[in-house]
mmCIF file of C-alpha atoms in Angstrom:
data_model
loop_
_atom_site.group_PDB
_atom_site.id
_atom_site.type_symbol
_atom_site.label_atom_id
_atom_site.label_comp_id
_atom_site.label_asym_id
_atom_site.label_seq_id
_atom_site.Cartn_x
_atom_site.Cartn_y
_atom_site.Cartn_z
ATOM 1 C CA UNK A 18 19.166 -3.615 -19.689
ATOM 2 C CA UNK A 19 18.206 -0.639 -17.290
ATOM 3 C CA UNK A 20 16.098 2.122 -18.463
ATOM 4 C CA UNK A 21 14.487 5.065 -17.478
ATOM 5 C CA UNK A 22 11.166 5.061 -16.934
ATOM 6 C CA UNK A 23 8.235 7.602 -16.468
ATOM 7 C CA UNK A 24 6.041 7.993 -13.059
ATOM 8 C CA UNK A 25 2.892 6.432 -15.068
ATOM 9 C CA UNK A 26 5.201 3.312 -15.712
ATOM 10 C CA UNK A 27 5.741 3.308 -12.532
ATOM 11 C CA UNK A 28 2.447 3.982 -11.415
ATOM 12 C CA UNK A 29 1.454 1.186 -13.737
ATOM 13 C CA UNK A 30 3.422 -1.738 -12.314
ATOM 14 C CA UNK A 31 3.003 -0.502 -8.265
ATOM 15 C CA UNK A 32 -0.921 -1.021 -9.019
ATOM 16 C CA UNK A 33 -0.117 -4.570 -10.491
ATOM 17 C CA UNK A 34 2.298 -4.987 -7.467
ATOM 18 C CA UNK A 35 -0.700 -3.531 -4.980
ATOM 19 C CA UNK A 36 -3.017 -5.932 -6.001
ATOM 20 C CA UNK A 37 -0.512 -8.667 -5.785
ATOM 21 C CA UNK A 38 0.346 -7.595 -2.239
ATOM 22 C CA UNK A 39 -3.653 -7.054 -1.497
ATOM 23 C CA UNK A 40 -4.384 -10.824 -2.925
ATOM 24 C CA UNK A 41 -1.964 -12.124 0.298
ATOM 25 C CA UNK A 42 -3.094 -9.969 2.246
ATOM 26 C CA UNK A 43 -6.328 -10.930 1.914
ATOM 27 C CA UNK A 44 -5.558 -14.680 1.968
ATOM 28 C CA UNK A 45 -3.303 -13.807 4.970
ATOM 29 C CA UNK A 46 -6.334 -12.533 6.867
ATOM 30 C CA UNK A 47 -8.509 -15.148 5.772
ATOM 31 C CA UNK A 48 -6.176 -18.342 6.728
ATOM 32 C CA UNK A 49 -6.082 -16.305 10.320
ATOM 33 C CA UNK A 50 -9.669 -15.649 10.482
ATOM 34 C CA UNK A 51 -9.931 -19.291 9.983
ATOM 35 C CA UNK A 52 -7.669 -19.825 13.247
ATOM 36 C CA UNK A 53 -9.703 -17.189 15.021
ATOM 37 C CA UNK A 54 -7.155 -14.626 16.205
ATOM 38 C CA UNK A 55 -8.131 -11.772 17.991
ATOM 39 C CA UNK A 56 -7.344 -8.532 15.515
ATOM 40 C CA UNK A 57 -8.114 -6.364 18.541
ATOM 41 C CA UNK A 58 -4.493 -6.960 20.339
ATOM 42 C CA UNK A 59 -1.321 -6.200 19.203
ATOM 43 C CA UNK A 60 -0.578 -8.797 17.034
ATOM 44 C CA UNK A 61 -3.235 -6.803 14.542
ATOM 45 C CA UNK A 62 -0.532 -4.248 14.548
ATOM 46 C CA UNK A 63 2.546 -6.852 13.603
ATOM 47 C CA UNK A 64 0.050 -8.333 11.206
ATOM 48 C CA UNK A 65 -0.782 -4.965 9.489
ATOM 49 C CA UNK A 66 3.102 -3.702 9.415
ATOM 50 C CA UNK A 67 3.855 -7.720 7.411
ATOM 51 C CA UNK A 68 0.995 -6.976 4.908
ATOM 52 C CA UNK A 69 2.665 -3.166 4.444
ATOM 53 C CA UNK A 70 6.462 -4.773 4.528
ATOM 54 C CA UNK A 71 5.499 -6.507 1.535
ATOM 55 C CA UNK A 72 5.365 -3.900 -0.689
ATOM 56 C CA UNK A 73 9.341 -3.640 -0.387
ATOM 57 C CA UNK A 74 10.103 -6.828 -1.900
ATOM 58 C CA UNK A 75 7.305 -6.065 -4.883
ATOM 59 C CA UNK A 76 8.701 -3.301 -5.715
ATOM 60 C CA UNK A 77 12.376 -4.462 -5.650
ATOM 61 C CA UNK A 78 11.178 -7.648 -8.224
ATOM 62 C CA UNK A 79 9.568 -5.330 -10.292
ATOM 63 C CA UNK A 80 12.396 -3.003 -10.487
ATOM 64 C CA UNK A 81 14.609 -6.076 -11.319
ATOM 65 C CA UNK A 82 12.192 -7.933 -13.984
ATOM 66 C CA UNK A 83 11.321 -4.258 -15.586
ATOM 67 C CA UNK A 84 15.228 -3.850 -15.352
ATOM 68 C CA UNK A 85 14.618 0.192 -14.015
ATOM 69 C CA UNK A 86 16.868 2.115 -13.174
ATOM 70 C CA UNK A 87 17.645 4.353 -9.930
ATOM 71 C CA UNK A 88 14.707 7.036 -10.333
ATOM 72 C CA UNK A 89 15.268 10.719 -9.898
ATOM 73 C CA UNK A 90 14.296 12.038 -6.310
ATOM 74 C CA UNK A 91 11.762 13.751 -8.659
ATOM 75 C CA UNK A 92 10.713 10.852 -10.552
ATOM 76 C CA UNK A 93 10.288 9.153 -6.873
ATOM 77 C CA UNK A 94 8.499 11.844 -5.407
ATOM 78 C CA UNK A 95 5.901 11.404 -8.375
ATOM 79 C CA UNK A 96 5.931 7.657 -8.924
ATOM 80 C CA UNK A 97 4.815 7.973 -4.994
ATOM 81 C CA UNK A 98 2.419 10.586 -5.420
ATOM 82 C CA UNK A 99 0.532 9.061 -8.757
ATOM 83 C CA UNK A 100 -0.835 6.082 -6.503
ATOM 84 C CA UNK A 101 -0.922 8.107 -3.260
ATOM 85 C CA UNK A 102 -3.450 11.210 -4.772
ATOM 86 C CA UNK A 103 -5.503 8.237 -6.476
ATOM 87 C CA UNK A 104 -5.800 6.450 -3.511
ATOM 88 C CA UNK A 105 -7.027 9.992 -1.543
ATOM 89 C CA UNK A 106 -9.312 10.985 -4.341
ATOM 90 C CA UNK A 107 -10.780 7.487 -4.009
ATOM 91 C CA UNK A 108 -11.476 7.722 -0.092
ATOM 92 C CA UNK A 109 -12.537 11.643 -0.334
ATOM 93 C CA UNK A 110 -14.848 10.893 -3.188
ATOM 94 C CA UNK A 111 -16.322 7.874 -1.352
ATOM 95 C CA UNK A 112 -16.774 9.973 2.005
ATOM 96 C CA UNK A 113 -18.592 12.963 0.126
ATOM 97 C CA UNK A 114 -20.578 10.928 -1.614
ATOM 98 C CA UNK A 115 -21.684 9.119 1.766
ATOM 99 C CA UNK A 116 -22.269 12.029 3.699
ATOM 100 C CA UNK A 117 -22.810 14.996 1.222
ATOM 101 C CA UNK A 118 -25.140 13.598 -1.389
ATOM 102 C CA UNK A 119 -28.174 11.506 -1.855
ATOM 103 C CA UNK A 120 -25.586 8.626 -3.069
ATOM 104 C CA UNK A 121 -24.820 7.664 -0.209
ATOM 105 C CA UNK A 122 -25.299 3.918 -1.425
ATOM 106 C CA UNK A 123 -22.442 4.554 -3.891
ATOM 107 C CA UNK A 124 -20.047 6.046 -1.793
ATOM 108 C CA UNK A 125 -20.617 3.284 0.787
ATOM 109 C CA UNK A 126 -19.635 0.434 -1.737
ATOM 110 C CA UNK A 127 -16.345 2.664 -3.053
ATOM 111 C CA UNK A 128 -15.205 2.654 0.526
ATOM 112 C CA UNK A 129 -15.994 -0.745 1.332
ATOM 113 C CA UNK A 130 -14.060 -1.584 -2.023
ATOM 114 C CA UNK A 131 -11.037 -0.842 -0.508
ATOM 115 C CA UNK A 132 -11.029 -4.141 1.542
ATOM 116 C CA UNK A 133 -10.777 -6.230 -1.596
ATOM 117 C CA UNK A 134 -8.595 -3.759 -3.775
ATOM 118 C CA UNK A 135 -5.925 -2.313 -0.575
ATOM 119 C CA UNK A 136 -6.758 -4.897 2.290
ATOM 120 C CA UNK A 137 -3.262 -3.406 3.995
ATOM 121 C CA UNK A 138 -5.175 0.501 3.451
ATOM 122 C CA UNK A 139 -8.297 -0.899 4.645
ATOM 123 C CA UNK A 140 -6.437 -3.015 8.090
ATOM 124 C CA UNK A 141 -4.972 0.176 8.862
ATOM 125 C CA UNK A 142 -7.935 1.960 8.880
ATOM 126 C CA UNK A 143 -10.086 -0.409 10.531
ATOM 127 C CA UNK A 144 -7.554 -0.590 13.439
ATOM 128 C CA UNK A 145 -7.694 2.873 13.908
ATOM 129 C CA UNK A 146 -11.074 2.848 14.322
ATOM 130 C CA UNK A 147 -11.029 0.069 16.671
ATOM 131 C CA UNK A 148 -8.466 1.713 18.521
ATOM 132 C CA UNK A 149 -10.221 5.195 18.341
ATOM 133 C CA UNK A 150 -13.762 3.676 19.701
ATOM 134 C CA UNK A 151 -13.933 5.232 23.020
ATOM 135 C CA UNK A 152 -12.665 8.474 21.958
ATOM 136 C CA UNK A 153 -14.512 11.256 19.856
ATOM 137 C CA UNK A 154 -14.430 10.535 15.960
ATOM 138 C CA UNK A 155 -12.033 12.414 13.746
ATOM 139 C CA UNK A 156 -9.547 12.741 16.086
ATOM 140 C CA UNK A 157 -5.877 14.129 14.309
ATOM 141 C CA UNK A 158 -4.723 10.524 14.901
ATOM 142 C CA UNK A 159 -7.543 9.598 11.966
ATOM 143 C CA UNK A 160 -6.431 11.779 9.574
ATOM 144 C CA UNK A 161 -2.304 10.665 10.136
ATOM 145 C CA UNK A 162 -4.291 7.143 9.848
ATOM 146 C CA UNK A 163 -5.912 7.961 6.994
ATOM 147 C CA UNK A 164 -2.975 9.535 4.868
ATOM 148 C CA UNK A 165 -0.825 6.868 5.943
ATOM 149 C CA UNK A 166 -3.027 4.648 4.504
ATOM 150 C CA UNK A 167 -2.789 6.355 1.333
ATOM 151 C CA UNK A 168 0.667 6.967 1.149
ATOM 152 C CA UNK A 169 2.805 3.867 2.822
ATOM 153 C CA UNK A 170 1.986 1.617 0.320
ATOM 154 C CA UNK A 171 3.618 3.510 -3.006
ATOM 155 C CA UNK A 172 6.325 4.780 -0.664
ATOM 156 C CA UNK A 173 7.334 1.658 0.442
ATOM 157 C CA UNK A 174 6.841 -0.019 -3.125
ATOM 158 C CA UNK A 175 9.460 3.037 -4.167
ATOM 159 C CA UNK A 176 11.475 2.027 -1.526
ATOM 160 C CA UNK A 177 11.937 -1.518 -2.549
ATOM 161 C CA UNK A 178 12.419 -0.680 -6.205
ATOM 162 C CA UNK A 179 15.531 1.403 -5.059
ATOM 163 C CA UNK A 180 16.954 -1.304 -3.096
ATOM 164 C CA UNK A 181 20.711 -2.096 -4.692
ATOM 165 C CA UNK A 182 21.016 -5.364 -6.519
ATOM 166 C CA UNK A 183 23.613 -7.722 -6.166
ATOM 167 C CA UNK A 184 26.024 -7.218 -8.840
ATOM 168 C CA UNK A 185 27.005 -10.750 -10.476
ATOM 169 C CA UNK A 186 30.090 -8.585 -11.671
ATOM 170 C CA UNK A 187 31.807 -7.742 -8.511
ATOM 171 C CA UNK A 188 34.868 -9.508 -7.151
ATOM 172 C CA UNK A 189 33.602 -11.917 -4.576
ATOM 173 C CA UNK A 190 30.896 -13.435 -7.148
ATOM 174 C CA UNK A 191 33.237 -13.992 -10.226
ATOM 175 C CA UNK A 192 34.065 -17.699 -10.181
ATOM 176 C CA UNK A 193 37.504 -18.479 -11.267
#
């Protein structure tokens, strides 16, 4: 049965999905730290867009086991935005908390958090920076990073959960 669903349901199962996606992710980069690749070269790229490419088919089996319907392009635009402005707040608190206040301690461990709770966030940032090392910090590239980081992964969780289903119904699947 397909329902409706609010943007904190939503919300709810794309941060069960996220960690899901972040626990291979995480084993992904461990079995190829294990072989020793190089995550300076391209292939870090191709390796980051697979860990990011799997929040398409989470979100499509969740949508299917929840049984959800099509969302509103409202109800998308939120169910994106929920995870996306938690994810910012997370970073922003983390970085002023580093550089603003005595806590720096604190804020250091929230960022570094992110590699265990959104490795796929945490890859892209950390390739940015690699790639950004002999220029000047901050550069607008880092901030596109940086909100990509926060936004790809609900998007393209969204995304998945929209995918159409195969219909057991239609013409060319009826047995007769």
């Amino acid at each position: 049965m397909e329902g409706r669903v609010l943007a904190r349901g939503r919300a709810r199962w794309f941060f069960a999905g996220h960690l899901v996606v972040t626990a291979a992710s995480l084993l992904l980069l461990l079995a190829l730290g294990a072989l020793d690749v190089n995550v300076e070269d391209r292939p870090a790229w191709v390796l980051l867009g697979v860990m990011l490419a799997l929040y398409v088919p989470a979100g499509w089996i969740t949508a299917r086991w929840q049984g959800w319907s099509r969302p509103t392009p409202g109800e998308g635009v939120r169910a994106v935005l929920l995870p996306a402005l938690t994810a910012w707040a997370w970073a922003l608190t983390g970085w002023g908390l580093v550089t603003l206040t005595p806590q720096s301690e604190v804020g250091m461990w929230m960022l570094l958090s992110t590699g265990l709770f959104a490795t796929p966030s945490f890859f892209l940032m950390l390739l940015t920076l690699l790639h950004l090392a002999t220029e000047p910090l901050w550069q607008p590239v880092w901030y596109l990073a940086m909100g990509l980081a926060g936004l790809l992964p609900p998007l393209l969780f969204v995304l998945g959960s929209i995918l159409p289903k195969r219909r057991l119904t239609t013409a060319e699947n009826v047995i007769n």
